[in-house]
Amino acid sequence: MITLVAVAGAAVLAAQAPASASSSFVPPSSSSAATTAPLRLRGGLTLDLPSSWQVYGGGDQIRVVTGACARPRGHYFEPNCRSFWVMGTQAIKTGGEGFQPYNPNQGPFYPAVDVAPCATDPSLGQVLGKAVAAGYRPFGARHKARYRVWPGRCVRDNGEQKSVFSQREWYLPKERILIVDQWNTPGLTTVLKHATWS
């Protein structure tokens, strides 16, 4: 079972669940020719992920690790983990600042009540600004996701900015699926554009 708890203002994945029937990861075949592996999600959605990407968690919080990662089973704001998240209904219900319901028109996915750690440096905090891009993006055939880019700053306690990042979000309100990426993951836009629906 997956449970959200507040630790230092961040939503923390307290326990990992195996993939449920509504979201499962199918590993690639043993054939060396396999270059993608399907990640099946609710609503008949399948993402064909590069076989080098690793999937952790299940149900409402799935982390797809795409590169170096110190703790792949860590919480959403876990630093030093090149990855993106696939969030479902329960995570969306508490995905707004202060654990309010997520609403892309009101703010980014930020299930916290204070400054969360910066993804690239745990000694810094992250601050998200107003959306710098908003609109719709292709998400498989005949589907479009609400798309937002939120500018992020990694700051010291005194507010001194040390680095910047972008938090990209693709939201499918009907299916209650949210993709959150703080690493500008190469290839993710293409994976989402070529998603399949059954």
XYZ file of N, CA and C in Angstrom:
594
model
N 0.846 -1.185 0.000
C 0.000 0.000 0.000
C 0.884 1.239 0.000
N 0.482 2.252 -0.739
C 1.230 3.496 -0.794
C 0.555 4.503 0.124
N 1.348 5.143 0.973
C 0.825 6.115 1.903
C 1.630 7.398 1.808
N 0.951 8.532 1.758
C 1.638 9.819 1.774
C 1.722 10.313 3.205
N 2.914 10.711 3.618
C 3.077 11.319 4.926
C 3.896 12.580 4.765
N 3.747 13.512 5.681
C 4.505 14.762 5.614
C 5.800 14.614 6.397
N 6.914 14.843 5.739
C 8.220 14.864 6.392
C 8.929 16.095 5.892
N 9.242 16.998 6.764
C 9.900 18.260 6.404
C 9.167 18.951 5.267
N 7.836 18.854 5.293
C 7.027 19.580 4.323
C 6.866 18.894 2.998
N 7.414 17.706 2.807
C 7.320 17.047 1.513
C 6.421 15.828 1.615
N 5.790 15.491 0.503
C 5.035 14.253 0.451
C 6.031 13.122 0.287
N 5.963 12.145 1.160
C 6.941 11.073 1.157
C 6.246 9.764 0.850
N 6.842 8.982 0.005
C 6.328 7.666 -0.299
C 6.729 6.760 0.852
N 5.784 6.427 1.730
C 6.110 5.673 2.927
C 6.328 4.200 2.642
N 5.674 3.674 1.651
C 5.859 2.267 1.302
C 5.616 2.102 -0.179
N 6.319 1.182 -0.773
C 6.155 0.940 -2.200
C 5.160 -0.191 -2.391
N 4.358 -0.064 -3.420
C 3.397 -1.101 -3.728
C 3.773 -1.760 -5.032
N 3.449 -3.036 -5.168
C 3.647 -3.651 -6.466
C 2.682 -3.032 -7.452
N 2.997 -3.108 -8.711
C 2.140 -2.529 -9.739
C 0.777 -3.185 -9.677
N -0.264 -2.364 -9.779
C -1.622 -2.888 -9.736
C -2.100 -3.193 -11.145
N -3.307 -3.696 -11.228
C -3.849 -4.030 -12.541
C -3.990 -2.804 -13.415
N -4.168 -1.619 -12.782
C -4.349 -0.409 -13.572
C -3.042 0.211 -14.023
N -1.921 -0.247 -13.456
C -0.631 0.261 -13.903
C 0.411 -0.809 -13.680
N 0.953 -1.325 -14.743
C 1.938 -2.375 -14.600
C 3.083 -2.154 -15.561
N 4.232 -2.658 -15.169
C 5.417 -2.540 -16.003
C 5.738 -3.912 -16.536
N 5.891 -4.030 -17.830
C 6.232 -5.293 -18.463
C 7.675 -5.199 -18.910
N 8.592 -5.993 -18.294
C 9.992 -5.891 -18.675
C 10.211 -6.324 -20.116
N 11.281 -5.835 -20.735
C 11.538 -6.215 -22.106
C 11.851 -7.694 -22.211
N 11.657 -8.264 -23.396
C 11.980 -9.666 -23.612
C 13.484 -9.850 -23.526
N 13.914 -11.086 -23.448
C 15.340 -11.355 -23.321
C 16.080 -11.099 -24.628
N 15.350 -10.841 -25.682
C 15.969 -10.559 -26.969
C 16.800 -9.288 -26.894
N 17.997 -9.350 -27.415
C 18.859 -8.169 -27.390
C 18.332 -7.085 -28.312
N 17.377 -7.423 -29.172
C 16.815 -6.442 -30.097
C 15.799 -5.531 -29.413
N 15.340 -5.921 -28.202
C 14.326 -5.123 -27.513
C 14.917 -3.775 -27.123
N 14.286 -2.702 -27.574
C 14.773 -1.361 -27.243
C 13.772 -0.593 -26.397
N 12.530 -1.075 -26.299
C 11.523 -0.429 -25.472
C 10.812 -1.468 -24.611
N 10.186 -0.972 -23.555
C 9.384 -1.810 -22.670
C 8.108 -1.049 -22.360
N 6.939 -1.725 -22.432
C 5.676 -1.018 -22.198
C 5.387 -0.794 -20.715
N 4.923 0.408 -20.402
C 4.395 0.724 -19.078
C 2.909 0.956 -19.272
N 2.095 0.034 -18.755
C 0.640 0.116 -18.932
C 0.030 0.844 -17.741
N -0.811 1.837 -18.072
C -1.428 2.681 -17.053
C -2.942 2.635 -17.186
N -3.642 3.322 -16.294
C -5.099 3.327 -16.319
C -5.616 3.970 -17.603
N -6.868 3.724 -17.895
C -7.505 4.330 -19.056
C -7.037 3.762 -20.386
N -6.350 2.607 -20.363
C -5.873 2.004 -21.599
C -4.625 2.655 -22.164
N -3.923 3.438 -21.347
C -2.725 4.140 -21.788
C -1.489 3.255 -21.637
N -0.661 3.215 -22.679
C 0.623 2.509 -22.626
C 1.717 3.449 -23.097
N 2.792 3.527 -22.301
C 3.978 4.284 -22.683
C 5.073 3.289 -23.031
N 5.673 3.430 -24.204
C 6.798 2.591 -24.594
C 8.082 3.274 -24.160
N 8.645 2.777 -23.062
C 9.828 3.380 -22.458
C 11.102 2.741 -23.004
N 12.152 3.514 -23.152
C 13.446 2.902 -23.486
C 13.770 1.826 -22.453
N 14.289 0.700 -22.900
C 14.531 -0.421 -21.988
C 15.576 -0.106 -20.927
N 16.366 0.944 -21.103
C 17.344 1.330 -20.082
C 16.692 2.063 -18.909
N 15.454 2.564 -19.066
C 14.759 3.241 -17.982
C 14.194 2.190 -17.027
N 14.236 2.470 -15.745
C 13.769 1.532 -14.732
C 12.541 2.091 -14.028
N 11.567 1.226 -13.751
C 10.306 1.632 -13.131
C 10.261 1.158 -11.679
N 9.888 2.063 -10.773
C 9.769 1.760 -9.352
C 8.393 2.198 -8.867
N 7.862 1.482 -7.887
C 6.564 1.829 -7.331
C 5.449 1.230 -8.164
N 4.269 1.740 -7.949
C 3.105 1.246 -8.658
C 1.878 2.011 -8.221
N 0.743 1.664 -8.796
C -0.492 2.328 -8.426
C -0.457 3.807 -8.748
N -0.590 4.643 -7.715
C -0.716 6.086 -7.899
C 0.599 6.847 -7.952
N 1.715 6.203 -7.645
C 3.002 6.891 -7.701
C 4.043 5.962 -8.303
N 4.380 6.235 -9.538
C 5.372 5.448 -10.256
C 6.535 6.366 -10.599
N 7.739 5.943 -10.236
C 8.936 6.702 -10.596
C 9.641 5.958 -11.724
N 9.943 6.692 -12.798
C 10.698 6.128 -13.911
C 12.088 6.746 -13.860
N 13.074 5.933 -13.516
C 14.457 6.388 -13.386
C 15.125 6.295 -14.749
N 15.675 7.415 -15.188
C 16.226 7.514 -16.540
C 17.739 7.678 -16.574
N 18.362 7.785 -15.423
C 19.814 7.976 -15.347
C 20.304 7.677 -13.943
N 21.368 8.340 -13.524
C 21.935 8.110 -12.199
C 20.912 8.447 -11.118
N 20.843 7.594 -10.110
C 19.865 7.810 -9.037
C 20.381 7.183 -7.758
N 20.580 8.013 -6.725
C 21.097 7.530 -5.447
C 20.080 6.655 -4.723
N 18.804 7.051 -4.740
C 17.757 6.304 -4.022
C 16.497 6.247 -4.868
N 16.389 5.290 -5.759
C 15.234 5.252 -6.664
C 13.896 5.014 -5.975
N 13.915 4.477 -4.771
C 12.655 4.255 -4.046
C 12.339 5.390 -3.090
N 13.041 6.507 -3.225
C 12.831 7.657 -2.355
C 11.563 8.415 -2.709
N 11.292 9.470 -1.949
C 10.079 10.270 -2.123
C 10.194 11.201 -3.333
N 9.125 11.898 -3.616
C 9.058 12.752 -4.794
C 10.196 13.758 -4.863
N 10.526 14.428 -3.770
C 11.565 15.445 -3.785
C 12.953 14.867 -3.519
N 13.111 13.575 -3.698
C 14.402 12.923 -3.465
C 15.465 13.526 -4.377
N 16.532 14.101 -3.799
C 17.584 14.699 -4.628
C 18.440 13.640 -5.336
N 19.144 14.093 -6.351
C 20.125 13.272 -7.058
C 19.537 11.996 -7.646
N 18.398 12.114 -8.296
C 17.769 10.958 -8.949
C 17.161 11.419 -10.261
N 17.848 11.148 -11.353
C 17.342 11.532 -12.680
C 16.146 10.645 -13.011
N 14.976 11.257 -12.997
C 13.750 10.475 -13.129
C 12.575 11.410 -13.399
N 11.436 10.798 -13.676
C 10.171 11.534 -13.712
C 9.132 10.675 -13.026
N 8.009 11.304 -12.700
C 6.942 10.620 -11.976
C 5.690 10.497 -12.823
N 4.976 9.393 -12.629
C 3.633 9.202 -13.178
C 2.714 9.128 -11.963
N 1.870 10.141 -11.800
C 0.992 10.240 -10.642
C -0.440 9.898 -11.028
N -1.160 9.308 -10.081
C -2.551 8.953 -10.289
C -3.483 9.714 -9.357
N -4.700 9.217 -9.245
C -5.793 9.913 -8.556
C -5.443 10.360 -7.142
N -4.952 9.457 -6.304
C -4.699 9.813 -4.907
C -3.588 10.854 -4.783
N -2.522 10.715 -5.591
C -1.436 11.696 -5.553
C -1.919 13.060 -6.033
N -2.803 13.074 -7.010
C -3.345 14.328 -7.546
C -4.220 15.021 -6.498
N -4.932 14.235 -5.683
C -5.804 14.817 -4.649
C -5.042 15.660 -3.645
N -3.758 15.348 -3.428
C -2.969 16.092 -2.447
C -1.725 16.712 -3.091
N -1.772 16.929 -4.412
C -0.598 17.376 -5.152
C -0.369 18.869 -5.231
N -1.263 19.660 -4.671
C -1.078 21.106 -4.666
C -0.331 21.550 -3.418
N 0.149 22.782 -3.432
C 0.877 23.300 -2.268
C -0.002 23.214 -1.029
N 0.585 22.782 0.086
C -0.173 22.604 1.317
C -1.055 21.370 1.279
N -0.780 20.447 0.376
C -1.522 19.198 0.201
C -2.959 19.425 -0.256
N -3.183 20.546 -0.948
C -4.479 20.802 -1.567
C -4.570 19.993 -2.860
N -5.763 19.852 -3.445
C -5.864 19.142 -4.733
C -5.039 19.840 -5.811
N -4.407 19.050 -6.652
C -3.622 19.594 -7.768
C -4.553 20.256 -8.777
N -4.195 21.448 -9.211
C -4.936 22.158 -10.252
C -3.903 22.903 -11.091
N -3.677 22.487 -12.350
C -2.624 23.120 -13.159
C -2.874 24.599 -13.432
N -4.096 25.062 -13.244
C -4.383 26.486 -13.438
C -4.008 27.324 -12.216
N -3.782 26.659 -11.082
C -3.482 27.384 -9.848
C -2.025 27.261 -9.419
N -1.337 26.229 -9.859
C 0.054 26.067 -9.458
C 0.608 24.719 -9.839
N 1.905 24.527 -9.593
C 2.562 23.286 -9.962
C 2.238 22.153 -9.001
N 2.613 20.940 -9.402
C 2.567 19.813 -8.484
C 3.606 20.093 -7.404
N 3.148 20.263 -6.177
C 4.046 20.646 -5.083
C 3.405 20.224 -3.769
N 3.398 18.912 -3.481
C 2.757 18.442 -2.247
C 3.646 18.718 -1.037
N 3.680 19.962 -0.623
C 4.535 20.373 0.495
C 3.916 21.566 1.200
N 4.375 21.802 2.427
C 3.916 22.972 3.179
C 5.057 23.944 3.441
N 6.263 23.572 3.052
C 7.390 24.476 3.189
C 8.332 24.273 2.005
N 9.542 24.756 2.102
C 10.494 24.655 0.999
C 11.010 23.218 0.906
N 10.828 22.602 -0.242
C 11.283 21.232 -0.475
C 12.722 21.242 -0.966
N 13.447 20.120 -0.810
C 14.830 20.080 -1.287
C 14.920 20.201 -2.805
N 15.988 20.802 -3.261
C 16.252 20.924 -4.693
C 16.638 19.546 -5.248
N 16.158 19.229 -6.437
C 16.418 17.914 -7.031
C 17.900 17.659 -7.275
N 18.671 18.711 -7.531
C 20.080 18.519 -7.870
C 21.031 18.658 -6.686
N 20.535 19.201 -5.556
C 21.416 19.431 -4.414
C 20.585 19.460 -3.136
N 20.701 18.433 -2.273
C 19.871 18.363 -1.076
C 20.161 19.455 -0.054
N 21.277 20.171 -0.198
C 21.579 21.249 0.743
C 20.840 22.533 0.390
N 20.181 22.542 -0.758
C 19.442 23.720 -1.222
C 17.948 23.439 -1.209
N 17.153 24.501 -1.150
C 15.713 24.366 -1.268
C 15.268 24.723 -2.673
N 14.056 24.323 -3.031
C 13.538 24.683 -4.344
C 12.360 25.628 -4.212
N 12.303 26.572 -5.127
C 11.209 27.532 -5.188
C 10.704 27.532 -6.619
N 9.396 27.344 -6.792
C 8.798 27.330 -8.128
C 8.073 28.644 -8.387
N 8.241 29.181 -9.605
C 7.598 30.433 -9.984
C 6.347 30.204 -10.804
N 5.861 31.268 -11.428
C 4.666 31.184 -12.273
C 4.992 30.475 -13.578
N 4.001 29.796 -14.136
C 4.203 29.033 -15.370
C 4.746 29.922 -16.482
N 5.755 29.428 -17.190
C 6.331 30.151 -18.326
C 5.857 29.570 -19.647
N 5.180 28.433 -19.595
C 4.565 27.836 -20.789
C 3.291 27.142 -20.346
N 2.234 27.322 -21.099
C 0.956 26.699 -20.791
C 0.231 26.426 -22.101
N -0.377 25.282 -22.188
C -1.111 24.926 -23.394
C -1.410 23.439 -23.394
N -1.482 22.879 -24.575
C -1.771 21.461 -24.725
C -0.676 20.828 -25.569
N -0.351 19.565 -25.275
C 0.659 18.836 -26.015
C 0.102 17.477 -26.420
N 0.520 16.969 -27.592
C 0.064 15.643 -28.022
C 0.442 14.571 -27.003
N -0.493 13.649 -26.789
C -0.273 12.558 -25.843
C -0.886 11.304 -26.458
N -0.238 10.799 -27.495
C -0.791 9.681 -28.248
C -1.829 10.173 -29.234
N -2.363 9.226 -29.995
C -3.352 9.550 -31.035
C -4.625 10.122 -30.414
N -5.065 11.261 -30.928
C -6.337 11.889 -30.562
C -6.438 12.288 -29.095
N -5.335 12.412 -28.409
C -5.342 12.872 -27.026
C -4.380 14.042 -26.875
N -4.741 14.966 -26.012
C -3.861 16.077 -25.681
C -3.843 16.231 -24.165
N -2.676 16.524 -23.644
C -2.524 16.751 -22.208
C -2.397 18.239 -21.945
N -2.915 18.679 -20.810
C -2.639 20.042 -20.364
C -1.154 20.092 -20.009
N -0.452 21.063 -20.558
C 0.998 21.140 -20.395
C 1.380 22.445 -19.714
N 2.272 22.344 -18.741
C 2.785 23.515 -18.042
C 4.283 23.359 -17.820
N 5.000 24.471 -17.860
C 6.405 24.503 -17.459
C 6.521 25.548 -16.355
N 7.005 25.110 -15.205
C 7.166 25.976 -14.045
C 8.651 26.214 -13.829
N 9.113 27.467 -13.802
C 10.528 27.724 -13.559
C 10.868 27.471 -12.091
N 11.968 26.763 -11.877
C 12.394 26.459 -10.520
C 13.752 27.067 -10.219
N 13.939 27.444 -8.964
C 15.226 27.983 -8.507
C 15.687 27.163 -7.313
N 16.966 26.805 -7.309
C 17.564 26.137 -6.155
C 18.273 27.217 -5.351
N 17.850 27.363 -4.079
C 18.304 28.504 -3.281
C 18.849 28.073 -1.923
N 19.717 28.928 -1.370
C 20.194 28.757 0.009
C 19.122 29.290 0.963
N 19.315 29.067 2.248
C 18.363 29.550 3.253
C 18.162 31.060 3.187
N 19.197 31.793 2.766
C 19.092 33.257 2.696
C 18.468 33.740 1.382
N 18.033 32.792 0.522
C 17.402 33.145 -0.747
C 18.361 33.257 -1.917
N 19.659 33.110 -1.675
C 20.644 33.195 -2.761
C 20.431 32.052 -3.748
N 20.262 32.394 -5.000
C 20.033 31.403 -6.051
C 21.353 30.769 -6.485
N 21.366 29.430 -6.540
C 22.570 28.712 -6.952
C 22.408 28.036 -8.319
N 21.201 27.669 -8.673
C 20.958 27.043 -9.977
C 19.475 27.137 -10.307
N 19.143 26.788 -11.539
C 17.751 26.833 -11.992
C 17.384 25.501 -12.654
N 16.091 25.251 -12.735
C 15.577 24.057 -13.417
C 14.165 24.372 -13.886
N 13.593 23.477 -14.651
C 12.200 23.604 -15.088
C 11.440 22.366 -14.646
N 10.236 22.575 -14.129
C 9.357 21.455 -13.805
C 8.299 21.383 -14.892
N 8.391 20.329 -15.695
C 7.422 20.132 -16.780
C 6.320 19.186 -16.307
N 5.078 19.508 -16.675
C 3.938 18.692 -16.263
C 2.992 18.466 -17.436
N 2.554 17.228 -17.599
C 1.539 16.839 -18.569
C 0.394 16.244 -17.759
N -0.806 16.796 -17.927
C -1.941 16.362 -17.110
C -3.089 15.925 -17.997
N -3.609 14.724 -17.723
C -4.775 14.180 -18.413
C -5.910 14.130 -17.385
N -6.770 15.167 -17.343
C -7.778 15.239 -16.274
C -8.804 14.113 -16.315
N -9.203 13.677 -17.485
C -10.212 12.612 -17.585
C -9.668 11.301 -17.018
N -8.446 10.971 -17.355
C -7.834 9.729 -16.895
C -7.202 9.868 -15.520
N -7.060 11.114 -15.025
C -6.428 11.409 -13.738
C -4.992 10.886 -13.714
N -4.227 11.282 -14.741
C -2.813 10.929 -14.850
C -2.019 12.218 -14.989
N -0.945 12.321 -14.218
C -0.071 13.485 -14.240
C 1.371 13.013 -14.362
N 2.098 13.557 -15.332
C 3.528 13.292 -15.495
C 4.265 14.533 -14.988
N 5.248 14.342 -14.090
C 6.026 15.443 -13.531
C 7.507 15.162 -13.767
N 8.195 16.119 -14.412
C 9.614 15.942 -14.758
C 10.398 17.199 -14.395
N 11.373 17.056 -13.495
C 12.235 18.175 -13.118
C 13.614 18.107 -13.784
N 13.844 17.124 -14.649
C 15.172 16.908 -15.206
C 15.244 17.170 -16.710
N 14.164 17.705 -17.299
C 14.140 17.896 -18.751
C 14.600 16.615 -19.440
N 13.994 15.506 -19.050
C 14.407 14.170 -19.473
C 14.441 14.047 -20.989
N 15.615 13.766 -21.562
C 15.706 13.583 -23.012
C 14.825 12.417 -23.454
N 14.041 12.647 -24.495
C 13.193 11.597 -25.053
C 11.818 11.488 -24.442
N 11.564 12.135 -23.299
C 10.259 11.985 -22.653
C 9.138 12.570 -23.502
N 9.347 13.734 -24.081
C 8.314 14.338 -24.922
C 7.924 13.395 -26.065
N 8.905 12.738 -26.663
C 8.636 11.796 -27.758
C 7.874 10.583 -27.259
N 8.256 10.051 -26.094
C 7.538 8.908 -25.518
C 6.072 9.255 -25.323
N 5.781 10.429 -24.773
C 4.398 10.828 -24.512
C 3.642 11.091 -25.810
N 4.288 11.713 -26.766
C 3.656 11.986 -28.055
C 3.240 10.698 -28.754
N 4.031 9.637 -28.554
C 3.751 8.361 -29.230
C 3.088 7.352 -28.304
N 2.484 7.814 -27.212
C 1.741 6.912 -26.323
C 0.629 6.240 -27.107
N 0.243 5.055 -26.665
C -0.854 4.344 -27.324
C -2.015 4.171 -26.352
N -3.217 4.150 -26.905
C -4.451 4.009 -26.133
C -5.213 2.816 -26.664
N -5.750 2.013 -25.760
C -6.559 0.864 -26.200
C -7.996 1.026 -25.760
